[in-house]
């Protein structure tokens, strides 16, 4: 038996041609709705969320005004940190025989520097100069920034002078410095090394 004929005969028996038209119209609407809405159109892919920025890297930038100095000239160290932090500068003589903390010192004792600001050491009016004493060779300045106010080297390891000297060789200083920094989380400190020639 054919389905269309059966449907037609049922419709005619129940209410005539008008009922059959309504039923056919309703079926057409339902079929159209299934075709249009039953099969969902493919959705555009959801864009990846914007990457969230990671924590800002803690850095320190440090330099002197030129690459070559003559004994007796004065240097100015320019420093900028990415975060507000405590900065210490240590000068290592060209022969490695002497390490001096040149900042902070008796003339400029506040080592807290604001992040993103440029500082000159010495600043105008600080009352001291960083004179190059030699001997001839390559001199280094280690710039260390820490988020906490800590002694990079223990107070007993420094002399009590306007510019404290490290009691020991440059190798001993490097060992003491590495030991102290290893106690901190890597994101709590930053360093920069300045190198210049003394003639």
Backbone as CSV, one residue per row, in Angstrom:
resi,resn,N_x,N_y,N_z,CA_x,CA_y,CA_z,C_x,C_y,C_z
1,UNK,0.842,-1.169,0.000,0.000,0.000,0.000,0.888,1.234,0.000
2,UNK,0.482,2.250,-0.763,1.267,3.468,-0.921,0.954,4.415,0.228
3,UNK,1.991,4.998,0.854,1.818,5.864,2.025,1.047,7.115,1.667
4,UNK,1.331,7.743,0.520,0.660,8.977,0.121,-0.837,8.757,-0.044
5,UNK,-1.228,7.668,-0.621,-2.651,7.390,-0.827,-3.349,7.190,0.507
6,UNK,-2.719,6.493,1.417,-3.321,6.249,2.724,-3.520,7.557,3.461
7,UNK,-2.509,8.392,3.454,-2.590,9.681,4.121,-3.732,10.514,3.532
8,UNK,-3.849,10.508,2.218,-4.893,11.254,1.520,-6.274,10.738,1.883
9,UNK,-6.435,9.448,1.910,-7.753,8.881,2.201,-8.152,9.143,3.636
10,UNK,-7.184,9.144,4.572,-7.503,9.448,5.982,-7.937,10.898,6.098
11,UNK,-7.220,11.776,5.411,-7.544,13.200,5.466,-8.931,13.464,4.899
12,UNK,-9.292,12.797,3.821,-10.596,13.016,3.200,-11.692,12.512,4.114
13,UNK,-11.507,11.375,4.742,-12.533,10.805,5.605,-12.759,11.688,6.818
14,UNK,-11.712,12.331,7.389,-11.846,13.081,8.630,-12.371,14.493,8.439
15,UNK,-12.331,15.056,7.290,-12.834,16.423,7.206,-12.772,17.007,5.834
16,UNK,-12.557,16.225,4.913,-12.618,16.713,3.557,-11.315,17.299,3.065
17,UNK,-11.474,18.002,1.970,-10.316,18.550,1.248,-9.629,19.634,2.067
18,UNK,-10.403,20.441,2.772,-9.812,21.549,3.543,-8.878,21.016,4.617
19,UNK,-9.285,19.959,5.281,-8.457,19.348,6.319,-7.196,18.792,5.708
20,UNK,-7.317,18.229,4.534,-6.154,17.653,3.875,-5.162,18.763,3.523
21,UNK,-5.644,19.924,3.067,-4.758,21.028,2.712,-4.004,21.533,3.942
22,UNK,-4.731,21.641,5.044,-4.082,22.106,6.277,-3.004,21.133,6.722
23,UNK,-3.329,19.864,6.646,-2.364,18.843,7.063,-1.134,18.879,6.182
24,UNK,-1.349,19.017,4.878,-0.222,19.059,3.942,0.628,20.311,4.188
25,UNK,-0.037,21.444,4.464,0.685,22.687,4.735,1.507,22.555,6.007
26,UNK,0.906,21.973,7.033,1.603,21.770,8.295,2.806,20.866,8.106
27,UNK,2.647,19.808,7.343,3.770,18.891,7.082,4.876,19.606,6.329
28,UNK,4.494,20.444,5.370,5.497,21.188,4.599,6.276,22.125,5.507
29,UNK,5.567,22.809,6.406,6.235,23.730,7.340,7.182,22.968,8.254
30,UNK,6.732,21.841,8.783,7.583,21.046,9.675,8.825,20.537,8.955
31,UNK,8.639,20.063,7.726,9.788,19.555,6.960,10.766,20.694,6.686
32,UNK,10.223,21.881,6.339,11.090,23.036,6.089,11.848,23.422,7.351
33,UNK,11.162,23.397,8.492,11.807,23.757,9.754,12.928,22.785,10.086
34,UNK,12.684,21.499,9.853,13.725,20.497,10.123,14.925,20.731,9.220
35,UNK,14.644,21.017,7.951,15.741,21.230,6.996,16.531,22.478,7.368
36,UNK,15.792,23.579,7.707,16.484,24.836,7.989,17.172,24.861,9.349
37,UNK,16.497,24.372,10.366,17.022,24.518,11.720,17.528,23.231,12.342
38,UNK,17.082,22.106,11.822,17.503,20.837,12.418,18.958,20.540,12.171
39,UNK,19.446,20.927,11.027,20.854,20.710,10.706,21.572,22.017,10.968
40,UNK,22.239,22.103,12.049,22.913,23.344,12.425,24.029,23.655,11.444
41,UNK,24.086,24.922,11.072,25.169,25.354,10.175,26.484,25.289,10.939
42,UNK,27.563,24.996,10.240,28.846,24.940,10.940,29.184,26.296,11.541
43,UNK,29.621,26.268,12.781,29.972,27.487,13.496,31.393,27.905,13.141
44,UNK,31.604,29.220,13.093,32.967,29.719,12.880,33.797,29.338,14.103
45,UNK,35.052,28.969,13.901,35.868,28.579,15.049,36.011,29.737,16.027
46,UNK,35.964,29.408,17.299,36.133,30.416,18.336,37.587,30.868,18.339
47,UNK,37.813,32.168,18.247,39.212,32.611,18.237,39.877,32.304,19.570
48,UNK,41.178,32.014,19.509,41.928,31.767,20.738,41.901,33.030,21.583
49,UNK,41.808,32.872,22.896,41.825,34.065,23.739,43.181,34.757,23.615
50,UNK,43.159,36.064,23.800,44.417,36.816,23.730,45.351,36.305,24.819
51,UNK,46.624,36.145,24.492,47.544,35.640,25.510,47.648,36.627,26.665
52,UNK,47.633,36.093,27.871,47.786,36.954,29.034,49.268,37.227,29.228
53,UNK,49.623,38.487,29.418,51.044,38.789,29.570,51.600,38.149,30.830
54,UNK,52.802,37.620,30.723,53.461,37.021,31.876,53.984,38.114,32.793
55,UNK,54.520,37.713,33.918,55.056,38.715,34.823,56.218,39.453,34.162
56,UNK,56.310,40.733,34.471,57.372,41.552,33.898,58.730,41.018,34.347
57,UNK,59.647,40.906,33.402,60.992,40.453,33.727,61.714,41.559,34.488
58,UNK,62.408,41.173,35.559,63.158,42.116,36.380,64.540,42.287,35.767
59,UNK,64.876,43.514,35.367,66.167,43.775,34.730,66.810,45.031,35.300
60,UNK,68.110,45.114,35.100,68.856,46.335,35.407,69.753,46.637,34.214
61,UNK,69.784,47.889,33.831,70.686,48.359,32.778,71.686,49.295,33.437
62,UNK,72.956,49.146,33.106,73.989,50.007,33.681,75.084,50.228,32.647
63,UNK,75.604,51.454,32.615,76.689,51.772,31.676,77.451,52.982,32.198
64,UNK,78.641,53.172,31.651,79.406,54.392,31.901,79.421,55.201,30.609
65,UNK,79.893,56.432,30.696,79.746,57.343,29.559,80.665,57.046,28.383
66,UNK,81.687,56.213,28.564,82.544,55.850,27.435,83.238,54.525,27.702
67,UNK,83.919,54.004,26.699,84.545,52.678,26.797,86.001,52.725,27.225
68,UNK,86.660,53.880,27.114,88.074,54.018,27.471,88.251,55.213,28.408
69,UNK,88.980,55.001,29.478,89.277,56.065,30.433,90.783,56.158,30.625
70,UNK,91.236,57.364,30.932,92.623,57.588,31.319,92.658,57.660,32.839
71,UNK,93.709,57.126,33.438,93.837,57.186,34.898,93.720,58.644,35.343
72,UNK,92.871,58.878,36.347,92.621,60.223,36.852,91.297,60.803,36.381
73,UNK,90.725,60.266,35.320,89.413,60.734,34.852,88.315,60.251,35.805
74,UNK,87.148,60.865,35.680,85.998,60.463,36.499,84.934,59.794,35.634
75,UNK,84.333,58.776,36.181,83.262,58.048,35.495,81.926,58.393,36.135
76,UNK,80.878,58.317,35.334,79.504,58.436,35.828,78.775,57.181,35.377
77,UNK,78.164,56.490,36.328,77.412,55.273,36.026,75.940,55.647,35.863
78,UNK,75.354,55.254,34.750,73.926,55.471,34.500,73.206,54.148,34.727
79,UNK,72.167,54.195,35.557,71.459,52.971,35.967,69.963,53.149,35.761
80,UNK,69.327,52.077,35.292,67.856,52.028,35.226,67.425,50.598,35.509
81,UNK,66.444,50.440,36.388,65.891,49.118,36.693,64.450,49.058,36.196
82,UNK,63.981,47.856,35.899,62.601,47.706,35.422,61.591,47.759,36.563
83,UNK,62.049,47.511,37.782,61.173,47.555,38.958,61.862,48.354,40.054
84,UNK,61.072,48.940,40.928,61.644,49.634,42.076,62.438,48.624,42.895
85,UNK,63.699,48.960,43.161,64.587,47.978,43.791,65.767,48.671,44.459
86,UNK,66.517,47.873,45.205,67.714,48.344,45.891,68.921,47.986,45.031
87,UNK,69.759,48.984,44.754,70.879,48.801,43.830,72.200,48.971,44.572
88,UNK,73.145,48.093,44.251,74.508,48.209,44.763,75.471,48.067,43.591
89,UNK,76.510,48.899,43.590,77.531,48.874,42.549,78.879,48.537,43.174
90,UNK,79.566,47.568,42.593,80.894,47.167,43.065,81.890,47.333,41.929
91,UNK,82.969,48.062,42.211,84.030,48.258,41.228,85.131,47.235,41.485
92,UNK,85.501,46.503,40.434,86.569,45.499,40.524,87.745,46.031,39.717
93,UNK,88.868,46.274,40.398,90.021,46.893,39.734,90.537,46.022,38.602
94,UNK,91.253,46.662,37.686,91.721,45.964,36.489,92.674,44.819,36.809
95,UNK,93.394,44.914,37.939,94.290,43.809,38.304,93.595,42.774,39.189
96,UNK,92.310,43.009,39.513,91.548,42.070,40.339,91.921,42.108,41.807
97,UNK,92.780,43.040,42.186,93.264,43.081,43.562,92.369,43.812,44.530
98,UNK,91.404,44.562,44.023,90.580,45.357,44.925,89.137,45.417,44.435
99,UNK,88.222,45.233,45.368,86.785,45.376,45.092,86.250,46.441,46.042
100,UNK,85.608,47.457,45.488,85.091,48.570,46.288,83.602,48.740,45.996
101,UNK,82.823,48.883,47.070,81.404,49.203,46.869,81.314,50.710,46.649
102,UNK,81.029,51.101,45.419,80.980,52.527,45.098,79.582,53.122,45.283
103,UNK,78.581,52.272,45.426,77.222,52.732,45.704,76.440,51.601,46.338
104,UNK,75.725,51.862,47.443,75.659,53.104,48.204,76.977,53.368,48.939
105,UNK,77.149,54.605,49.361,78.357,54.997,50.078,77.991,56.063,51.101
106,UNK,78.988,56.621,51.757,78.712,57.617,52.803,78.096,58.899,52.256
107,UNK,78.308,59.192,50.984,77.784,60.410,50.373,76.395,60.201,49.762
108,UNK,76.117,59.002,49.330,74.821,58.655,48.718,74.400,57.308,49.294
109,UNK,73.652,57.365,50.387,73.357,56.133,51.132,72.023,55.491,50.770
110,UNK,71.153,56.214,50.063,69.841,55.660,49.714,69.953,54.871,48.414
111,UNK,69.895,53.565,48.520,70.066,52.707,47.337,68.745,52.306,46.682
112,UNK,67.610,52.829,47.189,66.301,52.484,46.623,66.054,53.339,45.380
113,UNK,65.990,52.686,44.224,65.763,53.382,42.958,64.394,52.995,42.406
114,UNK,63.680,53.983,41.895,62.347,53.750,41.334,62.455,53.079,39.970
115,UNK,61.622,52.086,39.730,61.642,51.368,38.463,61.338,52.280,37.279
116,UNK,62.089,52.092,36.187,61.872,52.855,34.971,62.533,54.221,34.948
117,UNK,63.081,54.670,36.071,63.736,55.981,36.140,65.231,55.833,35.851
118,UNK,65.818,56.845,35.229,67.255,56.844,34.953,67.963,57.599,36.072
119,UNK,68.994,56.979,36.628,69.791,57.583,37.693,71.239,57.685,37.240
120,UNK,71.887,58.774,37.673,73.316,58.951,37.418,74.034,58.872,38.758
121,UNK,75.071,58.068,38.800,75.853,57.910,40.028,77.301,58.247,39.695
122,UNK,77.821,59.341,40.275,77.135,60.251,41.205,76.185,61.203,40.480
123,UNK,75.151,61.608,41.207,74.236,62.632,40.693,74.838,64.001,40.998
124,UNK,74.368,65.006,40.292,74.839,66.366,40.564,74.556,66.705,42.025
125,UNK,75.546,67.213,42.709,75.371,67.602,44.103,75.614,66.490,45.109
126,UNK,76.019,65.295,44.651,76.275,64.194,45.592,77.543,64.405,46.414
127,UNK,78.448,65.249,45.937,79.643,65.550,46.728,80.770,64.544,46.586
128,UNK,80.744,63.719,45.564,81.855,62.795,45.327,81.996,62.534,43.841
129,UNK,83.140,62.006,43.463,83.404,61.599,42.086,83.878,60.160,42.093
130,UNK,83.665,59.471,40.991,84.187,58.115,40.819,85.432,58.229,39.942
131,UNK,86.562,58.441,40.615,87.810,58.660,39.890,88.447,57.328,39.507
132,UNK,88.921,57.249,38.270,89.584,56.042,37.773,91.026,56.061,38.254
133,UNK,91.394,55.079,39.070,92.724,55.043,39.674,93.667,54.053,39.014
134,UNK,93.150,53.159,38.186,94.025,52.172,37.556,94.261,50.982,38.464
135,UNK,95.206,50.135,38.144,96.173,50.256,37.047,95.519,50.072,35.674
136,UNK,96.332,50.252,34.639,95.842,50.096,33.269,95.345,48.669,33.057
137,UNK,94.327,48.536,32.254,93.745,47.224,31.975,92.239,47.333,31.828
138,UNK,91.553,46.228,32.058,90.089,46.191,31.945,89.479,46.218,33.337
139,UNK,88.653,47.201,33.589,87.990,47.326,34.887,86.520,46.931,34.737
140,UNK,85.950,46.423,35.824,84.552,45.971,35.825,83.780,46.677,36.927
141,UNK,82.521,46.912,36.664,81.583,47.339,37.701,80.418,46.366,37.659
142,UNK,80.167,45.733,38.796,79.015,44.824,38.913,77.856,45.611,39.503
143,UNK,76.747,45.649,38.794,75.535,46.325,39.259,74.524,45.258,39.649
144,UNK,74.115,45.276,40.904,73.186,44.275,41.435,71.937,44.990,41.939
145,UNK,70.770,44.527,41.514,69.492,45.068,41.987,68.711,43.948,42.662
146,UNK,68.153,44.245,43.824,67.340,43.266,44.554,66.016,43.916,44.951
147,UNK,64.958,43.112,44.992,63.651,43.644,45.379,63.565,43.883,46.883
148,UNK,64.396,43.156,47.632,64.451,43.360,49.086,65.760,44.046,49.444
149,UNK,65.749,44.796,50.524,66.957,45.497,50.971,67.836,44.524,51.758
150,UNK,68.770,43.906,51.062,69.646,42.926,51.703,71.098,43.311,51.463
151,UNK,71.970,42.816,52.323,73.406,42.994,52.127,73.866,41.970,51.102
152,UNK,74.425,42.450,49.997,74.928,41.538,48.971,76.122,40.759,49.509
153,UNK,76.966,41.449,50.235,78.048,40.776,50.967,77.912,41.200,52.421
154,UNK,78.282,40.321,53.315,78.106,40.593,54.735,78.879,41.817,55.197
155,UNK,78.351,42.544,56.201,79.014,43.757,56.685,80.429,43.492,57.204
156,UNK,80.673,42.293,57.717,82.027,41.982,58.208,83.026,41.836,57.071
157,UNK,82.496,41.621,55.865,83.378,41.456,54.715,83.762,42.792,54.087
158,UNK,83.202,43.894,54.612,83.492,45.223,54.078,84.177,46.082,55.131
159,UNK,85.103,46.930,54.688,85.750,47.869,55.605,84.781,49.003,55.931
160,UNK,85.081,49.741,56.995,84.235,50.872,57.405,84.849,52.157,56.857
161,UNK,84.593,52.415,55.587,85.111,53.603,54.923,83.979,54.250,54.142
162,UNK,84.243,55.451,53.611,83.233,56.139,52.799,82.825,55.275,51.613
163,UNK,83.817,54.601,51.010,83.576,53.632,49.940,84.130,52.291,50.437
164,UNK,83.275,51.456,51.022,83.765,50.225,51.656,84.482,49.291,50.678
165,UNK,85.618,48.778,51.122,86.372,47.796,50.332,86.025,46.397,50.816
166,UNK,86.012,45.453,49.882,85.772,44.053,50.222,87.056,43.472,50.795
167,UNK,86.936,42.742,51.907,88.109,42.123,52.538,88.375,40.783,51.855
168,UNK,89.196,40.795,50.857,89.506,39.575,50.125,89.749,39.887,48.662
169,UNK,90.027,38.846,47.900,90.319,39.011,46.472,89.024,39.151,45.672
170,UNK,89.181,39.482,44.398,87.995,39.561,43.537,87.345,38.187,43.390
171,UNK,88.156,37.126,43.424,87.605,35.767,43.373,86.761,35.462,44.596
172,UNK,87.248,35.891,45.786,86.473,35.708,47.021,85.162,36.493,46.951
173,UNK,85.248,37.691,46.383,84.044,38.514,46.239,83.014,37.820,45.353
174,UNK,83.474,37.308,44.217,82.555,36.620,43.296,81.901,35.420,43.979
175,UNK,82.680,34.679,44.765,82.124,33.525,45.490,81.069,33.971,46.498
176,UNK,81.387,35.031,47.262,80.447,35.534,48.272,79.173,36.051,47.600
177,UNK,79.349,36.743,46.487,78.204,37.285,45.751,77.322,36.163,45.211
178,UNK,77.943,35.179,44.580,77.175,34.051,44.029,76.428,33.302,45.124
179,UNK,77.077,33.135,46.279,76.427,32.430,47.394,75.197,33.204,47.870
180,UNK,75.359,34.515,48.042,74.241,35.327,48.537,73.082,35.345,47.540
181,UNK,73.395,35.500,46.263,72.336,35.566,45.250,71.628,34.224,45.082
182,UNK,72.336,33.133,45.340,71.710,31.809,45.222,70.646,31.591,46.292
183,UNK,70.666,32.408,47.351,69.659,32.304,48.409,68.343,32.978,48.003
184,UNK,68.393,33.746,46.918,67.204,34.479,46.467,66.537,33.752,45.310
185,UNK,65.252,34.002,45.158,64.534,33.499,43.986,65.051,34.252,42.760
186,UNK,65.162,33.583,41.603,65.691,34.254,40.406,64.929,35.515,40.006
187,UNK,63.642,35.615,40.368,62.887,36.816,39.991,63.011,37.939,41.017
188,UNK,63.865,37.737,42.048,64.054,38.757,43.082,65.294,39.605,42.860
189,UNK,66.100,39.262,41.881,67.323,40.031,41.666,67.682,40.076,40.185
190,UNK,68.494,41.062,39.849,68.983,41.219,38.477,70.387,41.806,38.559
191,UNK,71.169,41.595,37.514,72.526,42.143,37.524,72.938,42.594,36.137
192,UNK,73.906,43.483,36.114,74.511,43.947,34.865,76.002,44.103,35.123
193,UNK,76.789,43.894,34.095,78.245,44.000,34.214,78.728,45.079,33.253
194,UNK,79.419,46.063,33.797,79.993,47.135,32.984,81.484,46.849,32.837
195,UNK,81.972,46.919,31.629,83.394,46.701,31.365,83.933,47.890,30.584
196,UNK,85.097,48.394,30.990,85.733,49.487,30.252,87.247,49.381,30.389
197,UNK,87.942,50.024,29.483,89.407,49.994,29.458,89.972,51.197,30.206
198,UNK,91.026,50.933,30.960,91.761,51.987,31.659,93.147,52.070,31.035
199,UNK,93.566,53.263,30.616,94.870,53.425,29.948,95.708,54.480,30.643
